[in-house]
Every structure is written in C-alpha cells, then in structure tokens.
C-alpha cells in the first residue's frame, strides 16, 4: 500500500505539472486574443462615437415620441426557445466534448496502471493478497505478464471511458434543456446515463472477456478460450455479460453521482480551503472520493463477473449460481464481498485520480476555443447594436422627411 501511495503522489505531480504548463500556454493565447479583441472594440467604439457626434440637420426634426424603442434601451431581446433539433445537437456536441478527453484519459490510464488491474482481477478469481498475487504474476513472466491483454485493454478502456463521460455530459445537457425533465435532479440524470453505459458494456463483452482471461490465466487460458470459440461456442465470449452490465450500472451511478454532487458544489473548497484555485488537486480529490464510494458498492458484482469469465474458459455452461457457490465454498461471504476490495479501493482510487485530472483538464481546454468565440461575440455586440440603432434612426428620419 505504501508503494501505491508513492506512485499516486508521483503520477499526480507529473500530471499536475503537465496541465499547469498547458494552462500557461492557453492563458497566454486567450490573453492575446482578448487584447486583440479589446483593441478592435476600442477602434470600433471610437468610429461609432465620431459618427454619432457629426451634426445632422434632419435628426433634430425627429419627434422623441416616434423614436424607435430600440434606441432607448440597452436590453437584448429575449432568446428564442430552442427547437428539439438544437437541443439534441447541443447534447451530442456536449457529449463529444466530454467523451474524447475521457477516451484519451482512459488510454493513458491503461498504459500507466494496467499492471494494477491485472493484480486486482487475479485477486477476484483466487482471493489471494496483493503481495501474493503480484509475486505470482511477476514470477510467471515479469512485466509482460502484468500487461497481458494490453491490446484488448487499449480498445476497451478508451471506448468505455468515452461512453461513460459522453453519457454523463450528454445526458445532463439533454435533460436540462427538455421542458419535461428540467426539474430532474442529479440522481435521475445519472441513472439514465448509467443505463446507457451498462448496455454499451454488454456490446464490448468479447473484448472484455478476452482481456480478463489473459490477465488471470495468461496465454494458455486465452488459447483454451479460443479453442472453445472455434468449436462454435461463441456465447463464451459473453460470459458474465449481465453481471458486467449490472456492475457497470452499480459502479457508474455512485461514481458520477458523487462526482457531480461534489463538482457542482463548493463542498471541497469549504472543507479544504487550500484547494481553492487548484483545479487539478480539486479534481483529484473528487475522483478519489467518488472511487471509494463506487468500489465499496459494486465490488461483489465484479467478483462474480470476473470469476465467471475465468471459469467459463474451462467449465462450459457454468451458471451464476454455480459461480457464487464456488466463491462461497472457498472464502464465504467475506470472499464474495471482500475479495480484492482493499487493493481495489487503493488501486482504483489511484486510477480515478489520474483519469479525473486528465479528463477534466482536457475537457476544459477542449471548451476554451468556444469560450473565446463567445467572448468575441460579446465584444462585437455593442458595435452591431450602435450600427443597427443608427440605421433605424436614419430610416425613421428619411420616412419623416418624405411624409412632411
């Protein structure tokens, strides 16, 4: 556990340093854009002011009562309600904006910490301690053994993370813009997103099963699985799919519910004032707490799912009841609910810290160009308003002259 904490601190320091460097570059870029916009606004304002100061003999003939209302008010017109198509497009755009950074963070997470996931899955299957599992796996083939199934993991993890983060951001945006769901709280939002994630995880089961078998049993176990598949037993690739969907739902809901609650409130800053202004550290703490809640709730489903996947490679047709019986016969209820839990909490907390910091850091930078565009529109709005007012006034004066 001490080694895990040391690795966590080092990884967090590296990620924070990288994101800080990127942030400096982005801040300089945004600052230069803002300066340029300010100069444009100043120039345009001077032009419009000089135009207004030019004396006109016709303007004095305009009755005040007939001056357009737009000249006397600075209030912008109320925004038109969004159509259903716009709401869906915004939700998709928001989902992609959160999903792509999530996929990148998932790939980085695999490359850095897959060895830890291999140890956890081995513990789920055999119930050994962290040190025993790590020693056995390392003795069976060194570092490559700890990264067995890396190719499958690099496909599965980014896709899973993309869907998880896209569902969280996209569903939130969609629900908040639909009239009949605007009153929904974070709990309902996350339930909908968790259902989407659970169903998608079932589609990835062949990849997940292949990866899990390679992590637990190595190349020999994977060869046995493929020999069964070649005989037409393709359903073995979907072993544990219902348990996987259930565990995905059970783990996704508490993780993102906790994350959304903490990220949308000031609880972290109030309880820990020294995190104010340190987004990377704040995101790391939120990811850590979310992971603890999620793992404690969903661990037993992962034990069942992983054990069934491993047993299906050699025991064709094993049921969930038989899988649970095997676990209970070896370790009892403690094994069902506690296998690998301590390692899972520490290891997954480490992964959540790494994932959350990278995901939110990239997501914020993904949205910065759009914010610059909004700022540009905001800067240009006064000039357009002055131009519109001048055109309306001149048009009104001309019509007044013609009528007289």
mmCIF file of C-alpha atoms in Angstrom:
data_model
loop_
_atom_site.group_PDB
_atom_site.id
_atom_site.type_symbol
_atom_site.label_atom_id
_atom_site.label_comp_id
_atom_site.label_asym_id
_atom_site.label_seq_id
_atom_site.Cartn_x
_atom_site.Cartn_y
_atom_site.Cartn_z
ATOM 1 C CA UNK A 1 0.000 0.000 0.000
ATOM 2 C CA UNK A 2 2.888 2.351 0.739
ATOM 3 C CA UNK A 3 4.241 1.801 -2.761
ATOM 4 C CA UNK A 4 0.822 2.594 -4.237
ATOM 5 C CA UNK A 5 0.648 5.869 -2.343
ATOM 6 C CA UNK A 6 4.137 6.825 -3.549
ATOM 7 C CA UNK A 7 3.157 6.039 -7.159
ATOM 8 C CA UNK A 8 -0.055 8.054 -6.708
ATOM 9 C CA UNK A 9 1.824 11.111 -5.494
ATOM 10 C CA UNK A 10 4.371 10.892 -8.326
ATOM 11 C CA UNK A 11 1.713 10.454 -11.006
ATOM 12 C CA UNK A 12 -0.374 13.294 -9.627
ATOM 13 C CA UNK A 13 2.660 15.575 -9.532
ATOM 14 C CA UNK A 14 3.571 14.744 -13.143
ATOM 15 C CA UNK A 15 0.024 15.231 -14.412
ATOM 16 C CA UNK A 16 -0.413 18.473 -12.470
ATOM 17 C CA UNK A 17 2.891 19.821 -13.829
ATOM 18 C CA UNK A 18 1.892 18.949 -17.404
ATOM 19 C CA UNK A 19 -1.544 20.503 -17.101
ATOM 20 C CA UNK A 20 -0.111 23.641 -15.490
ATOM 21 C CA UNK A 21 2.269 24.043 -18.442
ATOM 22 C CA UNK A 22 -0.594 23.622 -20.898
ATOM 23 C CA UNK A 23 -2.661 26.068 -18.874
ATOM 24 C CA UNK A 24 0.064 28.737 -19.086
ATOM 25 C CA UNK A 25 0.182 28.384 -22.870
ATOM 26 C CA UNK A 26 -3.601 28.530 -23.158
ATOM 27 C CA UNK A 27 -3.834 31.518 -20.825
ATOM 28 C CA UNK A 28 -1.271 33.407 -22.917
ATOM 29 C CA UNK A 29 -3.215 32.576 -26.076
ATOM 30 C CA UNK A 30 -6.530 33.641 -24.576
ATOM 31 C CA UNK A 31 -4.958 36.818 -23.180
ATOM 32 C CA UNK A 32 -3.550 37.771 -26.577
ATOM 33 C CA UNK A 33 -6.926 37.086 -28.199
ATOM 34 C CA UNK A 34 -8.666 39.201 -25.563
ATOM 35 C CA UNK A 35 -6.166 42.057 -26.079
ATOM 36 C CA UNK A 36 -6.748 41.986 -29.812
ATOM 37 C CA UNK A 37 -10.498 41.984 -29.270
ATOM 38 C CA UNK A 38 -10.206 44.925 -26.859
ATOM 39 C CA UNK A 39 -8.273 46.888 -29.471
ATOM 40 C CA UNK A 40 -10.919 46.109 -32.084
ATOM 41 C CA UNK A 41 -13.685 47.174 -29.709
ATOM 42 C CA UNK A 42 -11.888 50.430 -28.837
ATOM 43 C CA UNK A 43 -11.378 51.276 -32.514
ATOM 44 C CA UNK A 44 -14.959 50.419 -33.444
ATOM 45 C CA UNK A 45 -16.303 52.369 -30.462
ATOM 46 C CA UNK A 46 -14.312 55.456 -31.494
ATOM 47 C CA UNK A 47 -15.633 55.142 -35.030
ATOM 48 C CA UNK A 48 -19.210 54.832 -33.848
ATOM 49 C CA UNK A 49 -18.764 57.735 -31.397
ATOM 50 C CA UNK A 50 -17.360 60.010 -34.080
ATOM 51 C CA UNK A 51 -20.262 59.104 -36.336
ATOM 52 C CA UNK A 52 -22.722 59.979 -33.603
ATOM 53 C CA UNK A 53 -21.003 63.361 -32.972
ATOM 54 C CA UNK A 54 -21.432 64.523 -36.574
ATOM 55 C CA UNK A 55 -24.135 67.238 -36.664
ATOM 56 C CA UNK A 56 -27.213 66.450 -38.695
ATOM 57 C CA UNK A 57 -29.935 68.930 -39.565
ATOM 58 C CA UNK A 58 -32.562 66.301 -40.103
ATOM 59 C CA UNK A 59 -32.190 64.420 -36.850
ATOM 60 C CA UNK A 60 -33.492 67.392 -34.840
ATOM 61 C CA UNK A 61 -36.784 67.163 -36.712
ATOM 62 C CA UNK A 62 -37.457 63.682 -35.349
ATOM 63 C CA UNK A 63 -40.109 63.692 -32.613
ATOM 64 C CA UNK A 64 -38.954 61.940 -29.450
ATOM 65 C CA UNK A 65 -42.184 60.025 -29.221
ATOM 66 C CA UNK A 66 -41.599 58.454 -32.596
ATOM 67 C CA UNK A 67 -38.025 57.365 -31.967
ATOM 68 C CA UNK A 68 -37.743 53.545 -32.112
ATOM 69 C CA UNK A 69 -37.771 51.839 -28.724
ATOM 70 C CA UNK A 70 -34.531 50.068 -29.535
ATOM 71 C CA UNK A 71 -32.706 53.397 -29.317
ATOM 72 C CA UNK A 72 -33.849 53.989 -25.740
ATOM 73 C CA UNK A 73 -32.985 50.587 -24.313
ATOM 74 C CA UNK A 74 -29.805 48.592 -23.899
ATOM 75 C CA UNK A 75 -31.590 45.322 -23.124
ATOM 76 C CA UNK A 76 -31.018 42.494 -25.566
ATOM 77 C CA UNK A 77 -34.100 40.735 -26.969
ATOM 78 C CA UNK A 78 -35.138 37.554 -25.180
ATOM 79 C CA UNK A 79 -33.584 34.427 -26.627
ATOM 80 C CA UNK A 80 -35.938 32.278 -28.658
ATOM 81 C CA UNK A 81 -36.676 28.834 -27.211
ATOM 82 C CA UNK A 82 -34.501 26.082 -28.631
ATOM 83 C CA UNK A 83 -36.014 23.580 -31.005
ATOM 84 C CA UNK A 84 -35.831 19.852 -30.416
ATOM 85 C CA UNK A 85 -33.174 19.525 -33.120
ATOM 86 C CA UNK A 86 -30.986 22.198 -31.498
ATOM 87 C CA UNK A 87 -31.334 20.558 -28.088
ATOM 88 C CA UNK A 88 -30.230 17.176 -29.466
ATOM 89 C CA UNK A 89 -27.348 18.742 -31.421
ATOM 90 C CA UNK A 90 -26.132 20.596 -28.326
ATOM 91 C CA UNK A 91 -26.363 17.399 -26.280
ATOM 92 C CA UNK A 92 -24.341 15.477 -28.888
ATOM 93 C CA UNK A 93 -21.759 18.269 -29.053
ATOM 94 C CA UNK A 94 -21.503 18.300 -25.264
ATOM 95 C CA UNK A 95 -21.199 14.506 -25.191
ATOM 96 C CA UNK A 96 -18.339 14.513 -27.693
ATOM 97 C CA UNK A 97 -16.656 17.350 -25.805
ATOM 98 C CA UNK A 98 -16.610 15.188 -22.683
ATOM 99 C CA UNK A 99 -16.167 11.828 -24.408
ATOM 100 C CA UNK A 100 -12.998 12.462 -26.420
ATOM 101 C CA UNK A 101 -10.983 13.699 -23.408
ATOM 102 C CA UNK A 102 -12.396 10.752 -21.463
ATOM 103 C CA UNK A 103 -11.155 8.311 -24.106
ATOM 104 C CA UNK A 104 -7.672 9.871 -24.080
ATOM 105 C CA UNK A 105 -7.585 9.722 -20.289
ATOM 106 C CA UNK A 106 -8.673 6.070 -20.442
ATOM 107 C CA UNK A 107 -5.798 5.177 -22.781
ATOM 108 C CA UNK A 108 -3.257 6.918 -20.528
ATOM 109 C CA UNK A 109 -4.744 5.126 -17.546
ATOM 110 C CA UNK A 110 -4.278 1.722 -19.218
ATOM 111 C CA UNK A 111 -0.655 2.365 -20.144
ATOM 112 C CA UNK A 112 0.241 3.557 -16.653
ATOM 113 C CA UNK A 113 -1.791 1.263 -14.429
ATOM 114 C CA UNK A 114 -2.844 -1.901 -16.263
ATOM 115 C CA UNK A 115 -0.467 -3.959 -14.101
ATOM 116 C CA UNK A 116 -2.565 -2.991 -11.102
ATOM 117 C CA UNK A 117 -5.799 -4.048 -12.808
ATOM 118 C CA UNK A 118 -4.226 -7.415 -13.611
ATOM 119 C CA UNK A 119 -3.391 -7.942 -9.940
ATOM 120 C CA UNK A 120 -6.926 -6.987 -8.904
ATOM 121 C CA UNK A 121 -8.552 -9.382 -11.399
ATOM 122 C CA UNK A 122 -6.277 -12.184 -10.222
ATOM 123 C CA UNK A 123 -7.375 -11.474 -6.654
ATOM 124 C CA UNK A 124 -11.013 -11.526 -7.710
ATOM 125 C CA UNK A 125 -10.535 -15.012 -9.104
ATOM 126 C CA UNK A 126 -8.300 -16.620 -6.472
ATOM 127 C CA UNK A 127 -8.713 -14.433 -3.384
ATOM 128 C CA UNK A 128 -5.008 -14.020 -2.553
ATOM 129 C CA UNK A 129 -3.438 -10.937 -1.008
ATOM 130 C CA UNK A 130 -1.972 -8.111 -3.060
ATOM 131 C CA UNK A 131 1.629 -9.142 -2.386
ATOM 132 C CA UNK A 132 0.931 -12.818 -3.152
ATOM 133 C CA UNK A 133 -0.869 -12.008 -6.396
ATOM 134 C CA UNK A 134 1.806 -9.560 -7.541
ATOM 135 C CA UNK A 135 4.619 -12.005 -6.703
ATOM 136 C CA UNK A 136 2.917 -14.873 -8.540
ATOM 137 C CA UNK A 137 2.166 -12.836 -11.658
ATOM 138 C CA UNK A 138 5.604 -11.239 -11.805
ATOM 139 C CA UNK A 139 7.240 -14.632 -11.294
ATOM 140 C CA UNK A 140 5.198 -16.038 -14.199
ATOM 141 C CA UNK A 141 6.623 -13.683 -16.790
ATOM 142 C CA UNK A 142 7.751 -10.372 -15.352
ATOM 143 C CA UNK A 143 6.357 -7.064 -16.570
ATOM 144 C CA UNK A 144 4.880 -8.524 -19.809
ATOM 145 C CA UNK A 145 2.776 -10.918 -17.700
ATOM 146 C CA UNK A 146 1.351 -7.975 -15.764
ATOM 147 C CA UNK A 147 0.366 -6.376 -19.079
ATOM 148 C CA UNK A 148 -1.227 -9.477 -20.618
ATOM 149 C CA UNK A 149 -4.166 -8.423 -22.786
ATOM 150 C CA UNK A 150 -2.820 -4.908 -23.330
ATOM 151 C CA UNK A 151 -4.130 -4.775 -26.907
ATOM 152 C CA UNK A 152 -7.666 -5.613 -25.794
ATOM 153 C CA UNK A 153 -7.420 -3.115 -22.929
ATOM 154 C CA UNK A 154 -6.341 -0.290 -25.264
ATOM 155 C CA UNK A 155 -9.514 -0.913 -27.279
ATOM 156 C CA UNK A 156 -11.895 -1.462 -24.394
ATOM 157 C CA UNK A 157 -10.837 1.234 -21.916
ATOM 158 C CA UNK A 158 -10.959 4.284 -24.252
ATOM 159 C CA UNK A 159 -14.306 3.150 -25.690
ATOM 160 C CA UNK A 160 -15.748 2.538 -22.230
ATOM 161 C CA UNK A 161 -14.459 5.835 -20.891
ATOM 162 C CA UNK A 162 -15.719 7.668 -23.973
ATOM 163 C CA UNK A 163 -19.234 6.308 -23.455
ATOM 164 C CA UNK A 164 -19.160 6.883 -19.676
ATOM 165 C CA UNK A 165 -18.072 10.513 -19.899
ATOM 166 C CA UNK A 166 -20.118 11.236 -23.028
ATOM 167 C CA UNK A 167 -23.222 9.776 -21.382
ATOM 168 C CA UNK A 168 -22.639 11.822 -18.233
ATOM 169 C CA UNK A 169 -22.155 15.150 -20.060
ATOM 170 C CA UNK A 170 -24.585 14.493 -22.923
ATOM 171 C CA UNK A 171 -27.459 13.217 -20.779
ATOM 172 C CA UNK A 172 -27.025 16.147 -18.372
ATOM 173 C CA UNK A 173 -27.191 18.654 -21.235
ATOM 174 C CA UNK A 174 -30.185 16.913 -22.826
ATOM 175 C CA UNK A 175 -32.201 16.635 -19.602
ATOM 176 C CA UNK A 176 -31.520 20.245 -18.603
ATOM 177 C CA UNK A 177 -32.854 21.528 -21.945
ATOM 178 C CA UNK A 178 -36.031 19.445 -22.198
ATOM 179 C CA UNK A 179 -39.015 21.117 -20.549
ATOM 180 C CA UNK A 180 -40.453 17.935 -19.042
ATOM 181 C CA UNK A 181 -37.106 16.867 -17.492
ATOM 182 C CA UNK A 182 -35.631 20.200 -16.353
ATOM 183 C CA UNK A 183 -36.770 19.565 -12.785
ATOM 184 C CA UNK A 184 -34.851 16.275 -12.577
ATOM 185 C CA UNK A 185 -32.057 16.209 -10.036
ATOM 186 C CA UNK A 186 -28.555 14.712 -10.403
ATOM 187 C CA UNK A 187 -29.792 11.303 -9.214
ATOM 188 C CA UNK A 188 -32.160 10.746 -12.140
ATOM 189 C CA UNK A 189 -29.667 12.104 -14.642
ATOM 190 C CA UNK A 190 -27.012 9.636 -13.545
ATOM 191 C CA UNK A 191 -29.486 6.716 -13.596
ATOM 192 C CA UNK A 192 -30.225 7.381 -17.280
ATOM 193 C CA UNK A 193 -26.515 7.694 -18.075
ATOM 194 C CA UNK A 194 -25.745 4.513 -16.111
ATOM 195 C CA UNK A 195 -28.326 2.537 -18.114
ATOM 196 C CA UNK A 196 -26.693 3.701 -21.352
ATOM 197 C CA UNK A 197 -23.255 2.703 -20.062
ATOM 198 C CA UNK A 198 -24.452 -0.702 -18.837
ATOM 199 C CA UNK A 199 -25.992 -1.582 -22.203
ATOM 200 C CA UNK A 200 -22.887 -0.459 -24.090
ATOM 201 C CA UNK A 201 -20.617 -2.529 -21.846
ATOM 202 C CA UNK A 202 -22.542 -5.634 -22.922
ATOM 203 C CA UNK A 203 -21.554 -4.927 -26.535
ATOM 204 C CA UNK A 204 -17.886 -4.891 -25.507
ATOM 205 C CA UNK A 205 -18.065 -8.246 -23.704
ATOM 206 C CA UNK A 206 -15.967 -10.264 -26.236
ATOM 207 C CA UNK A 207 -13.105 -7.782 -25.785
ATOM 208 C CA UNK A 208 -13.560 -7.692 -22.017
ATOM 209 C CA UNK A 209 -13.675 -11.495 -21.693
ATOM 210 C CA UNK A 210 -10.546 -11.972 -23.809
ATOM 211 C CA UNK A 211 -8.677 -9.352 -21.793
ATOM 212 C CA UNK A 212 -9.795 -10.742 -18.427
ATOM 213 C CA UNK A 213 -8.876 -14.341 -19.290
ATOM 214 C CA UNK A 214 -5.426 -13.233 -20.449
ATOM 215 C CA UNK A 215 -4.905 -11.260 -17.244
ATOM 216 C CA UNK A 216 -5.876 -14.160 -14.972
ATOM 217 C CA UNK A 217 -4.773 -17.281 -16.843
ATOM 218 C CA UNK A 218 -2.259 -15.864 -19.326
ATOM 219 C CA UNK A 219 -1.707 -17.049 -22.889
ATOM 220 C CA UNK A 220 -2.637 -20.654 -22.055
ATOM 221 C CA UNK A 221 -6.025 -19.648 -20.690
ATOM 222 C CA UNK A 222 -6.703 -17.473 -23.727
ATOM 223 C CA UNK A 223 -5.753 -20.356 -26.048
ATOM 224 C CA UNK A 224 -8.274 -22.617 -24.263
ATOM 225 C CA UNK A 225 -10.963 -19.975 -24.649
ATOM 226 C CA UNK A 226 -10.267 -19.582 -28.370
ATOM 227 C CA UNK A 227 -10.354 -23.351 -28.895
ATOM 228 C CA UNK A 228 -13.854 -23.410 -27.409
ATOM 229 C CA UNK A 229 -14.916 -20.465 -29.573
ATOM 230 C CA UNK A 230 -13.628 -22.202 -32.711
ATOM 231 C CA UNK A 231 -15.911 -25.116 -31.863
ATOM 232 C CA UNK A 232 -18.878 -22.754 -32.188
ATOM 233 C CA UNK A 233 -19.268 -21.783 -28.541
ATOM 234 C CA UNK A 234 -19.243 -18.064 -29.233
ATOM 235 C CA UNK A 235 -21.520 -17.451 -26.258
ATOM 236 C CA UNK A 236 -18.492 -17.979 -24.002
ATOM 237 C CA UNK A 237 -17.244 -14.559 -25.099
ATOM 238 C CA UNK A 238 -20.340 -13.117 -23.450
ATOM 239 C CA UNK A 239 -19.889 -14.957 -20.155
ATOM 240 C CA UNK A 240 -20.682 -12.617 -17.294
ATOM 241 C CA UNK A 241 -22.357 -10.049 -19.540
ATOM 242 C CA UNK A 242 -25.325 -9.494 -17.234
ATOM 243 C CA UNK A 243 -23.062 -9.240 -14.206
ATOM 244 C CA UNK A 244 -20.870 -6.823 -16.166
ATOM 245 C CA UNK A 245 -23.851 -4.658 -17.126
ATOM 246 C CA UNK A 246 -25.083 -4.706 -13.534
ATOM 247 C CA UNK A 247 -21.652 -3.868 -12.125
ATOM 248 C CA UNK A 248 -21.259 -1.081 -14.697
ATOM 249 C CA UNK A 249 -24.599 0.379 -13.659
ATOM 250 C CA UNK A 250 -23.939 -0.062 -9.944
ATOM 251 C CA UNK A 251 -20.448 1.436 -10.175
ATOM 252 C CA UNK A 252 -21.286 4.210 -12.656
ATOM 253 C CA UNK A 253 -24.209 5.578 -10.648
ATOM 254 C CA UNK A 254 -22.431 6.163 -7.307
ATOM 255 C CA UNK A 255 -19.210 7.330 -9.022
ATOM 256 C CA UNK A 256 -20.794 10.006 -11.194
ATOM 257 C CA UNK A 257 -23.459 10.884 -8.625
ATOM 258 C CA UNK A 258 -20.709 11.603 -6.099
ATOM 259 C CA UNK A 259 -18.610 13.361 -8.756
ATOM 260 C CA UNK A 260 -21.489 15.566 -9.959
ATOM 261 C CA UNK A 261 -22.538 16.458 -6.424
ATOM 262 C CA UNK A 262 -19.028 17.487 -5.400
ATOM 263 C CA UNK A 263 -18.017 19.186 -8.657
ATOM 264 C CA UNK A 264 -21.187 21.300 -8.790
ATOM 265 C CA UNK A 265 -20.920 22.480 -5.199
ATOM 266 C CA UNK A 266 -18.349 24.300 -3.097
ATOM 267 C CA UNK A 267 -18.056 21.483 -0.534
ATOM 268 C CA UNK A 268 -14.402 20.719 -1.313
ATOM 269 C CA UNK A 269 -13.366 24.383 -1.060
ATOM 270 C CA UNK A 270 -15.295 24.850 2.186
ATOM 271 C CA UNK A 271 -13.918 21.721 3.868
ATOM 272 C CA UNK A 272 -10.441 22.095 2.353
ATOM 273 C CA UNK A 273 -9.790 25.808 1.693
ATOM 274 C CA UNK A 274 -6.252 25.127 0.468
ATOM 275 C CA UNK A 275 -7.702 23.537 -2.717
ATOM 276 C CA UNK A 276 -9.199 26.848 -3.887
ATOM 277 C CA UNK A 277 -7.811 27.808 -7.288
ATOM 278 C CA UNK A 278 -6.107 24.425 -7.741
ATOM 279 C CA UNK A 279 -8.345 22.633 -10.212
ATOM 280 C CA UNK A 280 -6.071 19.613 -10.669
ATOM 281 C CA UNK A 281 -5.891 18.956 -6.936
ATOM 282 C CA UNK A 282 -9.624 19.501 -6.512
ATOM 283 C CA UNK A 283 -10.424 17.099 -9.383
ATOM 284 C CA UNK A 284 -8.052 14.533 -7.877
ATOM 285 C CA UNK A 285 -9.819 14.659 -4.503
ATOM 286 C CA UNK A 286 -13.240 14.406 -6.126
ATOM 287 C CA UNK A 287 -12.101 11.408 -8.184
ATOM 288 C CA UNK A 288 -10.643 9.748 -5.086
ATOM 289 C CA UNK A 289 -13.853 10.117 -3.062
ATOM 290 C CA UNK A 290 -16.032 9.033 -5.991
ATOM 291 C CA UNK A 291 -13.929 5.916 -6.451
ATOM 292 C CA UNK A 292 -14.177 4.883 -2.792
ATOM 293 C CA UNK A 293 -17.977 5.129 -2.858
ATOM 294 C CA UNK A 294 -18.269 3.284 -6.184
ATOM 295 C CA UNK A 295 -15.908 0.419 -5.339
ATOM 296 C CA UNK A 296 -17.447 -0.274 -1.949
ATOM 297 C CA UNK A 297 -20.906 -0.592 -3.501
ATOM 298 C CA UNK A 298 -20.075 -2.586 -6.648
ATOM 299 C CA UNK A 299 -17.208 -4.872 -5.608
ATOM 300 C CA UNK A 300 -19.293 -8.059 -5.171
ATOM 301 C CA UNK A 301 -20.637 -7.820 -8.752
ATOM 302 C CA UNK A 302 -17.114 -7.553 -10.123
ATOM 303 C CA UNK A 303 -16.047 -10.621 -8.143
ATOM 304 C CA UNK A 304 -18.922 -12.631 -9.660
ATOM 305 C CA UNK A 305 -18.328 -11.314 -13.187
ATOM 306 C CA UNK A 306 -14.568 -11.913 -13.177
ATOM 307 C CA UNK A 307 -14.847 -15.397 -11.647
ATOM 308 C CA UNK A 308 -17.487 -16.458 -14.184
ATOM 309 C CA UNK A 309 -15.379 -15.212 -17.085
ATOM 310 C CA UNK A 310 -12.330 -17.126 -15.848
ATOM 311 C CA UNK A 311 -14.261 -20.341 -15.132
ATOM 312 C CA UNK A 312 -16.074 -20.276 -18.488
ATOM 313 C CA UNK A 313 -12.786 -20.815 -20.324
ATOM 314 C CA UNK A 314 -12.553 -24.344 -18.858
ATOM 315 C CA UNK A 315 -16.059 -25.003 -17.492
ATOM 316 C CA UNK A 316 -18.520 -24.554 -20.322
ATOM 317 C CA UNK A 317 -22.041 -23.585 -19.300
ATOM 318 C CA UNK A 318 -21.313 -22.632 -15.701
ATOM 319 C CA UNK A 319 -24.188 -20.612 -14.237
ATOM 320 C CA UNK A 320 -24.192 -17.590 -11.969
ATOM 321 C CA UNK A 321 -25.474 -19.715 -9.082
ATOM 322 C CA UNK A 322 -22.608 -22.177 -9.546
ATOM 323 C CA UNK A 323 -20.115 -19.308 -9.773
ATOM 324 C CA UNK A 324 -21.353 -17.846 -6.490
ATOM 325 C CA UNK A 325 -21.219 -21.318 -4.902
ATOM 326 C CA UNK A 326 -17.558 -21.685 -5.924
ATOM 327 C CA UNK A 327 -16.712 -18.332 -4.336
ATOM 328 C CA UNK A 328 -18.632 -19.077 -1.132
ATOM 329 C CA UNK A 329 -17.073 -22.543 -0.837
ATOM 330 C CA UNK A 330 -13.573 -21.074 -0.847
ATOM 331 C CA UNK A 331 -13.892 -17.782 1.049
ATOM 332 C CA UNK A 332 -17.511 -17.496 2.196
ATOM 333 C CA UNK A 333 -19.321 -14.156 2.257
ATOM 334 C CA UNK A 334 -16.076 -12.406 3.040
ATOM 335 C CA UNK A 335 -14.715 -13.582 -0.293
ATOM 336 C CA UNK A 336 -17.879 -12.611 -2.179
ATOM 337 C CA UNK A 337 -17.934 -9.054 -0.861
ATOM 338 C CA UNK A 338 -14.305 -8.503 0.094
ATOM 339 C CA UNK A 339 -12.051 -10.182 -2.483
ATOM 340 C CA UNK A 340 -9.564 -7.604 -3.663
ATOM 341 C CA UNK A 341 -11.574 -4.794 -2.079
ATOM 342 C CA UNK A 342 -8.687 -3.086 -0.280
ATOM 343 C CA UNK A 343 -6.480 -3.287 -3.346
ATOM 344 C CA UNK A 344 -9.411 -2.201 -5.476
ATOM 345 C CA UNK A 345 -10.086 0.867 -3.345
ATOM 346 C CA UNK A 346 -6.446 1.960 -3.349
ATOM 347 C CA UNK A 347 -5.746 0.974 -6.944
ATOM 348 C CA UNK A 348 -8.973 2.288 -8.415
ATOM 349 C CA UNK A 349 -8.675 5.472 -6.386
ATOM 350 C CA UNK A 350 -5.261 5.948 -7.981
ATOM 351 C CA UNK A 351 -6.759 5.296 -11.421
ATOM 352 C CA UNK A 352 -9.674 7.642 -10.725
ATOM 353 C CA UNK A 353 -7.304 10.411 -9.648
ATOM 354 C CA UNK A 354 -5.270 10.012 -12.827
ATOM 355 C CA UNK A 355 -8.374 9.695 -15.014
ATOM 356 C CA UNK A 356 -10.300 12.609 -13.467
ATOM 357 C CA UNK A 357 -7.374 15.040 -13.574
ATOM 358 C CA UNK A 358 -6.602 14.282 -17.237
ATOM 359 C CA UNK A 359 -10.263 14.083 -18.295
ATOM 360 C CA UNK A 360 -11.368 17.374 -16.738
ATOM 361 C CA UNK A 361 -8.115 19.107 -17.677
ATOM 362 C CA UNK A 362 -8.524 18.165 -21.344
ATOM 363 C CA UNK A 363 -12.282 18.822 -21.303
ATOM 364 C CA UNK A 364 -11.752 22.367 -20.010
ATOM 365 C CA UNK A 365 -9.187 23.040 -22.722
ATOM 366 C CA UNK A 366 -11.483 21.462 -25.318
ATOM 367 C CA UNK A 367 -14.135 24.068 -24.459
ATOM 368 C CA UNK A 368 -11.787 27.094 -24.340
ATOM 369 C CA UNK A 369 -11.874 27.874 -28.101
ATOM 370 C CA UNK A 370 -15.689 28.017 -27.921
ATOM 371 C CA UNK A 371 -15.444 30.382 -24.965
ATOM 372 C CA UNK A 372 -13.156 32.675 -26.989
ATOM 373 C CA UNK A 373 -15.770 32.725 -29.767
ATOM 374 C CA UNK A 374 -18.449 33.662 -27.218
ATOM 375 C CA UNK A 375 -16.214 36.440 -25.887
ATOM 376 C CA UNK A 376 -15.689 37.716 -29.417
ATOM 377 C CA UNK A 377 -19.439 37.825 -29.999
ATOM 378 C CA UNK A 378 -19.862 39.651 -26.712
ATOM 379 C CA UNK A 379 -17.225 42.207 -27.678
ATOM 380 C CA UNK A 380 -18.737 42.826 -31.107
ATOM 381 C CA UNK A 381 -22.322 43.078 -29.887
ATOM 382 C CA UNK A 382 -22.146 46.789 -28.842
ATOM 383 C CA UNK A 383 -20.802 47.849 -32.240
ATOM 384 C CA UNK A 384 -23.531 45.950 -34.033
ATOM 385 C CA UNK A 385 -26.128 47.477 -31.711
ATOM 386 C CA UNK A 386 -24.860 51.018 -32.435
ATOM 387 C CA UNK A 387 -24.885 50.333 -36.176
ATOM 388 C CA UNK A 388 -28.425 48.961 -36.034
ATOM 389 C CA UNK A 389 -29.617 51.929 -33.986
ATOM 390 C CA UNK A 390 -28.034 54.387 -36.429
ATOM 391 C CA UNK A 391 -29.627 52.636 -39.416
ATOM 392 C CA UNK A 392 -33.043 52.569 -37.750
ATOM 393 C CA UNK A 393 -32.791 56.263 -36.823
ATOM 394 C CA UNK A 394 -31.745 57.302 -40.340
ATOM 395 C CA UNK A 395 -34.534 55.225 -41.834
ATOM 396 C CA UNK A 396 -37.052 56.820 -39.493
ATOM 397 C CA UNK A 397 -35.766 60.331 -40.301
ATOM 398 C CA UNK A 398 -35.958 59.689 -44.041
ATOM 399 C CA UNK A 399 -39.526 58.447 -43.756
ATOM 400 C CA UNK A 400 -40.398 61.513 -41.652
ATOM 401 C CA UNK A 401 -38.939 63.829 -44.300
ATOM 402 C CA UNK A 402 -40.833 62.076 -47.051
ATOM 403 C CA UNK A 403 -44.105 62.305 -45.127
ATOM 404 C CA UNK A 404 -43.580 66.013 -44.474
#
